[in-house]
Tab-separated table of C-alpha atoms in Angstrom:
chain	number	residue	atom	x	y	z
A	1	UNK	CA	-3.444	-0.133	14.116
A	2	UNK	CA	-5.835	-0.456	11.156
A	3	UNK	CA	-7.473	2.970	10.373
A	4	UNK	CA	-9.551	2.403	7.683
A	5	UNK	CA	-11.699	-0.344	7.251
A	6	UNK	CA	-13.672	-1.608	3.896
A	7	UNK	CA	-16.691	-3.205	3.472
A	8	UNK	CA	-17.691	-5.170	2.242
A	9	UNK	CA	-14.674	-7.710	2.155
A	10	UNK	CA	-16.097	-9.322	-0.794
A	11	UNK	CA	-18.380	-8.114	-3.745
A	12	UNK	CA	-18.904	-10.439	-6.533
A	13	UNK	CA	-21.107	-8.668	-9.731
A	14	UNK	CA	-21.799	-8.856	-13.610
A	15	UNK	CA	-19.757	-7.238	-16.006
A	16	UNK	CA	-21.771	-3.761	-16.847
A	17	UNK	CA	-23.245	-3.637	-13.234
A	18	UNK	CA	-22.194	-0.737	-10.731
A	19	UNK	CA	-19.535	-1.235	-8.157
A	20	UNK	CA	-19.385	0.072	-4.441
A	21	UNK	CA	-17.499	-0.073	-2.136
A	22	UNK	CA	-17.309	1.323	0.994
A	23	UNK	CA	-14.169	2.847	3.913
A	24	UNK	CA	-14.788	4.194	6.967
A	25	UNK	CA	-12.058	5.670	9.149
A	26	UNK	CA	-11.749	6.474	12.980
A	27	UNK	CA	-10.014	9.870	13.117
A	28	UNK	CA	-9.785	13.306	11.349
A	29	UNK	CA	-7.690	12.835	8.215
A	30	UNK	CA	-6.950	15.425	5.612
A	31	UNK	CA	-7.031	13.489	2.522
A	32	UNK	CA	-8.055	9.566	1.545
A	33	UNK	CA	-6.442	7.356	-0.882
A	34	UNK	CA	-7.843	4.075	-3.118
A	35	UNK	CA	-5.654	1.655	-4.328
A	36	UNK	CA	-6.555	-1.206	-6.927
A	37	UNK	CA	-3.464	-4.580	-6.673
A	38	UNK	CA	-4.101	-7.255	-8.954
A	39	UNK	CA	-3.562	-10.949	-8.096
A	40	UNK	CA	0.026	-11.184	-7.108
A	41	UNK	CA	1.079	-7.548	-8.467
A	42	UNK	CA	1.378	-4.384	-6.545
A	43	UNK	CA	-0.838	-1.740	-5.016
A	44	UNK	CA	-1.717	0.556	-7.970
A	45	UNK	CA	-2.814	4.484	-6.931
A	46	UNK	CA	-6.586	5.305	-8.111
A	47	UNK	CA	-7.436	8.224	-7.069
A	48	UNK	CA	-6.576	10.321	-3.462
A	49	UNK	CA	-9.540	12.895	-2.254
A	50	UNK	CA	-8.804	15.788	-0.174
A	51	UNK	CA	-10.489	16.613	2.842
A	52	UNK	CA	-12.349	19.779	1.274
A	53	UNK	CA	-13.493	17.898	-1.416
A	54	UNK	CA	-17.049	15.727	-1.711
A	55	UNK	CA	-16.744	14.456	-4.707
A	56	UNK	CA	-14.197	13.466	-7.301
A	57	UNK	CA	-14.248	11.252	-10.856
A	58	UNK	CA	-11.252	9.641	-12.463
A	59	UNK	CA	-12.851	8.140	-15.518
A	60	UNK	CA	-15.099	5.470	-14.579
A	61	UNK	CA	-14.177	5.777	-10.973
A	62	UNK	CA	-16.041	8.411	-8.378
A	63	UNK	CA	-15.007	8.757	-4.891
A	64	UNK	CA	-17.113	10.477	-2.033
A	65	UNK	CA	-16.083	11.436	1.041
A	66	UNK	CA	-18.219	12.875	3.767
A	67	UNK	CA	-15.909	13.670	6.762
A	68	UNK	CA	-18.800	13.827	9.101
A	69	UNK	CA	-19.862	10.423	8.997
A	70	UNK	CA	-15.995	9.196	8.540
A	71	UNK	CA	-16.199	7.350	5.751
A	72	UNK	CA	-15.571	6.906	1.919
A	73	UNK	CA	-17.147	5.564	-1.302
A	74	UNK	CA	-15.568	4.212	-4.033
A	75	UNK	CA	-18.088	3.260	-7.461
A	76	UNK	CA	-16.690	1.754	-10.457
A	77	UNK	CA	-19.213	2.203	-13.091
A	78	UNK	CA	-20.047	-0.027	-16.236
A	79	UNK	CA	-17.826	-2.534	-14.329
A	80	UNK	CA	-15.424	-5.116	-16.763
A	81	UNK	CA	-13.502	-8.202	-15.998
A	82	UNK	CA	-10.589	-6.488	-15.650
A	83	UNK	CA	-11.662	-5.006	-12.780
A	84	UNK	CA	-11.324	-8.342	-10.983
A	85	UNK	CA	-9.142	-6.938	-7.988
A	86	UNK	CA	-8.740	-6.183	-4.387
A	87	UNK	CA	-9.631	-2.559	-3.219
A	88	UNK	CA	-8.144	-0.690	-0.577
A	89	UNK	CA	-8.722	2.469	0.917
A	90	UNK	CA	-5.580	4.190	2.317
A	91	UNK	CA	-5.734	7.361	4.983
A	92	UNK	CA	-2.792	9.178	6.543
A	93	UNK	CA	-1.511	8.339	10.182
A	94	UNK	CA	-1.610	11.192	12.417
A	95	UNK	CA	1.493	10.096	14.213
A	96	UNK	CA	5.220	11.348	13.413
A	97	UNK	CA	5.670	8.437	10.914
A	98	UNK	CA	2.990	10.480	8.383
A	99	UNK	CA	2.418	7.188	6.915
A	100	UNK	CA	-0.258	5.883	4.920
A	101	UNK	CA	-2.482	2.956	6.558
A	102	UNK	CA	-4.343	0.804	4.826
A	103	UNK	CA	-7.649	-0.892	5.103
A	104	UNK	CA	-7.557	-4.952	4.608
A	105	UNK	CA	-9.030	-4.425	1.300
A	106	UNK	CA	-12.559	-5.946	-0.969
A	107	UNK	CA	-12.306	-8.628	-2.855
A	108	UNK	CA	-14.253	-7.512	-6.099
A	109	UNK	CA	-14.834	-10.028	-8.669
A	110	UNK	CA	-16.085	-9.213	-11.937
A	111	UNK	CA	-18.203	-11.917	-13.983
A	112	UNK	CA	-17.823	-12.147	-17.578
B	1	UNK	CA	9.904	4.408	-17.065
B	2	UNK	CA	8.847	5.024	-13.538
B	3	UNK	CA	8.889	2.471	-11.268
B	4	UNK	CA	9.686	0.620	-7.966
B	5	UNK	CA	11.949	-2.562	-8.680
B	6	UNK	CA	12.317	-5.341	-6.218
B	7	UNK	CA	14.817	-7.937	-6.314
B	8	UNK	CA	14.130	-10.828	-6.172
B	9	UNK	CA	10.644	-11.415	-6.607
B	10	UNK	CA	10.419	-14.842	-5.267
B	11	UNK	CA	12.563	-16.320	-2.544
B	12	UNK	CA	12.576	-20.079	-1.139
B	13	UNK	CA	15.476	-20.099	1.944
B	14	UNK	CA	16.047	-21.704	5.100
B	15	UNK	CA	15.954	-20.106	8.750
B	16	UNK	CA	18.892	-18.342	9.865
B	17	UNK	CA	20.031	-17.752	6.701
B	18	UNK	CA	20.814	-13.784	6.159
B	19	UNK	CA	18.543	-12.662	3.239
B	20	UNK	CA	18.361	-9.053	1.443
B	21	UNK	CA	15.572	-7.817	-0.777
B	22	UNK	CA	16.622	-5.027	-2.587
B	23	UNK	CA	14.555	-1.963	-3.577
B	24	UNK	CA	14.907	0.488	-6.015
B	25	UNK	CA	13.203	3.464	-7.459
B	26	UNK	CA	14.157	5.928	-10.199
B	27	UNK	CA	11.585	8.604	-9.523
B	28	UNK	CA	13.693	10.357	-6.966
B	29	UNK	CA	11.614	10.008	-4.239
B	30	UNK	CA	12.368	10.786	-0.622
B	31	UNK	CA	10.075	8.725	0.890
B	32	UNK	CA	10.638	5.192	0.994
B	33	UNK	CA	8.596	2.481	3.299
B	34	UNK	CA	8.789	-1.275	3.271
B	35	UNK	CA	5.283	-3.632	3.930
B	36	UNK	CA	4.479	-7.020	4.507
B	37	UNK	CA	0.737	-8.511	3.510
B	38	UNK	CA	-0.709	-11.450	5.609
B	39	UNK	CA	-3.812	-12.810	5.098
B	40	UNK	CA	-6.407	-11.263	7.139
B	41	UNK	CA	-4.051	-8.593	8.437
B	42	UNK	CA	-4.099	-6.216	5.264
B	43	UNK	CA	-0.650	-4.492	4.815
B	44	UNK	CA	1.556	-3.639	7.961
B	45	UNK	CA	4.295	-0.909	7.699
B	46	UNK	CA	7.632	-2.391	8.295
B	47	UNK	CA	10.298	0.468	8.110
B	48	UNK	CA	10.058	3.089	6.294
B	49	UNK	CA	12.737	6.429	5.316
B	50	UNK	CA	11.949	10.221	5.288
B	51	UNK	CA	15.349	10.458	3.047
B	52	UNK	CA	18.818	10.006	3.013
B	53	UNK	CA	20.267	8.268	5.817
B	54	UNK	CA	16.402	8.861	8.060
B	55	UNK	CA	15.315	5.785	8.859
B	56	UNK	CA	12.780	4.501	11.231
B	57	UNK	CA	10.534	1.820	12.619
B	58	UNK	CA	6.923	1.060	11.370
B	59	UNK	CA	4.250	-1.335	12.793
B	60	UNK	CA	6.055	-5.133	13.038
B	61	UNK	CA	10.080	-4.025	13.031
B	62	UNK	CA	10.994	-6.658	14.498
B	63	UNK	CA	13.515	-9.138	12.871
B	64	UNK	CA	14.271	-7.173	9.844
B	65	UNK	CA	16.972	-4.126	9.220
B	66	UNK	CA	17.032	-1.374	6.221
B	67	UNK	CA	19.168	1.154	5.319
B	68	UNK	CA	19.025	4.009	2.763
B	69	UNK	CA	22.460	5.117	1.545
B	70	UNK	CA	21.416	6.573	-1.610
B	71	UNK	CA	18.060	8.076	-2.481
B	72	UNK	CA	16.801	5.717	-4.858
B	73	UNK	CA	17.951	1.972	-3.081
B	74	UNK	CA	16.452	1.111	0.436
B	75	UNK	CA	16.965	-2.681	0.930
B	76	UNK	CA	15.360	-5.220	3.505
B	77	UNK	CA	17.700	-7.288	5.424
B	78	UNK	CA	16.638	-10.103	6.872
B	79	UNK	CA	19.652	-11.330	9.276
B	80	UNK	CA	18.390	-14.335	10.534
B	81	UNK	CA	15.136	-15.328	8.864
B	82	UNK	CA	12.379	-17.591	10.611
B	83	UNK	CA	9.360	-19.347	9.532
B	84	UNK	CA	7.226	-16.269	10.736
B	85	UNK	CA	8.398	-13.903	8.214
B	86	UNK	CA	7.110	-15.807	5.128
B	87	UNK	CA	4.915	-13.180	3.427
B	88	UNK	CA	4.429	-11.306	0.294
B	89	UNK	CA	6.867	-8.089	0.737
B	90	UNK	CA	5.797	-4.557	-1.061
B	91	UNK	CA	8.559	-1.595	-0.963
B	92	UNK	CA	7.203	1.880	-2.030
B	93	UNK	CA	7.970	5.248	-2.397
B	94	UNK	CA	6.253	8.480	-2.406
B	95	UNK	CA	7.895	12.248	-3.734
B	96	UNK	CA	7.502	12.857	0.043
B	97	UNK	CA	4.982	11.637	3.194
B	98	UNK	CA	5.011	14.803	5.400
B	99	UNK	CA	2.554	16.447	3.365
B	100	UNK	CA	0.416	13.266	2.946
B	101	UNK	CA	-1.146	14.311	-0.192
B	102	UNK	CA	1.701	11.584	-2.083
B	103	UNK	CA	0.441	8.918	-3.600
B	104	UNK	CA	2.835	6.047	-2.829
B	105	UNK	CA	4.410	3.711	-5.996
B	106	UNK	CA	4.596	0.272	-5.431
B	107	UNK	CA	6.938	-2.822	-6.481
B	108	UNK	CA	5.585	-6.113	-7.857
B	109	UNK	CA	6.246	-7.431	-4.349
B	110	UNK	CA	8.540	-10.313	-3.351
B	111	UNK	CA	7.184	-13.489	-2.074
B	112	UNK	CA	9.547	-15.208	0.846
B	113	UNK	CA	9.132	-18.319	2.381
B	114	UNK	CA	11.559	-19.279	4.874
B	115	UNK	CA	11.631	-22.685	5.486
């Protein structure tokens, strides 16, 4: 069953705007994962934020997480057309498996 | 280089006919895990392997077999493919999943459409 979900499913902006995007989750989790995949490519790893942590940057990517409210932030700043790609926000099942689940991603579209 | 390989990366067939997509990663990960992406369903877990000869079922098992012989291959088998099971295919491993701090590697993916 999905445990994180995104929103919103679709963000369309100008190159050089801000980028947000948003993942909330149902249960406790100890960490939180972003992925970027590009049209017809792979899932590519962004950045992964622990539960003790509120904040963390990766170059033009910050993350927030605030475990009380169950959910996640994801801002791309100075955004460029090579950004143009689906977002997902991955958190870890709590069952035996350990997996990772994913969200059903955001659309983000980049305008030249 | 490090990477997940899938083989083959597109895949036109008919139903019933057995099908494997192979997997491959030279990172020596032991965690391995197979997904399929619909549209509007995000990505579902398939199988997935803690290591060596530990395999298990995801979400949506149904249909498909893998096994993991050696650390770095863990192929999808298909053994009697129907029109259901066209999707775009990811394989991906991870240094480990019990932790879950691993970020998880993915292939290029492998598009099936079984006819």
């Amino acid at each position: 069953s999905q445990q994180g979900e995104e929103d919103p499913q679709a963000l369309s902006i100008q190159e050089g705007e801000n980028a947000t995007m948003n993942c909330s989750y149902k249960t406790s989790i100890n960490n939180l994962q972003w992925y970027r995949q590009n049209s017809g490519r792979g899932l590519v790893h962004l950045i992964l934020i622990r539960s003790n942590e509120r904040e963390k940057h990766s170059g033009r990517l910050r993350v927030t997480l605030d475990t009380s409210k169950k959910s996640s932030s994801l801002l791309i700043t100075a955004s460029r057309a090579a950004d143009t790609a689906s977002y997902f926000c991955a958190t870890p099942y709590t069952g035996a498996n350990s997996k990772l689940t994913f969200g059903k991603g955001i659309t983000l579209s980049v305008r030249p | 280089e490090a990477q997940v390989t899938q083989n083959p990366r597109y895949l036109i067939t008919v139903t019933g006919k057995k099908l494997t997509v192979t997997c491959s990663q030279n990172m020596n990960h032991e965690y391995m895990s197979w997904y399929r992406q619909d549209p509007g369903l995000g990505l579902r877990q398939i199988y997935y392997s803690m290591n060596v000869e530990v395999t298990d079922k995801g979400d949506v098992p149904e249909g498909y077999k893998v096994s993991r012989k050696e650390k770095r291959n863990f192929p999808l088998i298909l053994e009697s493919p129907s029109p259901n099971q066209t999707s775009l295919y990811f394989c991906a491993s991870s240094l480990r999943q019990g932790m879950n701090n691993q970020p998880q590697h993915f292939g290029d993916g492998t598009r099936l459409s079984i006819l």
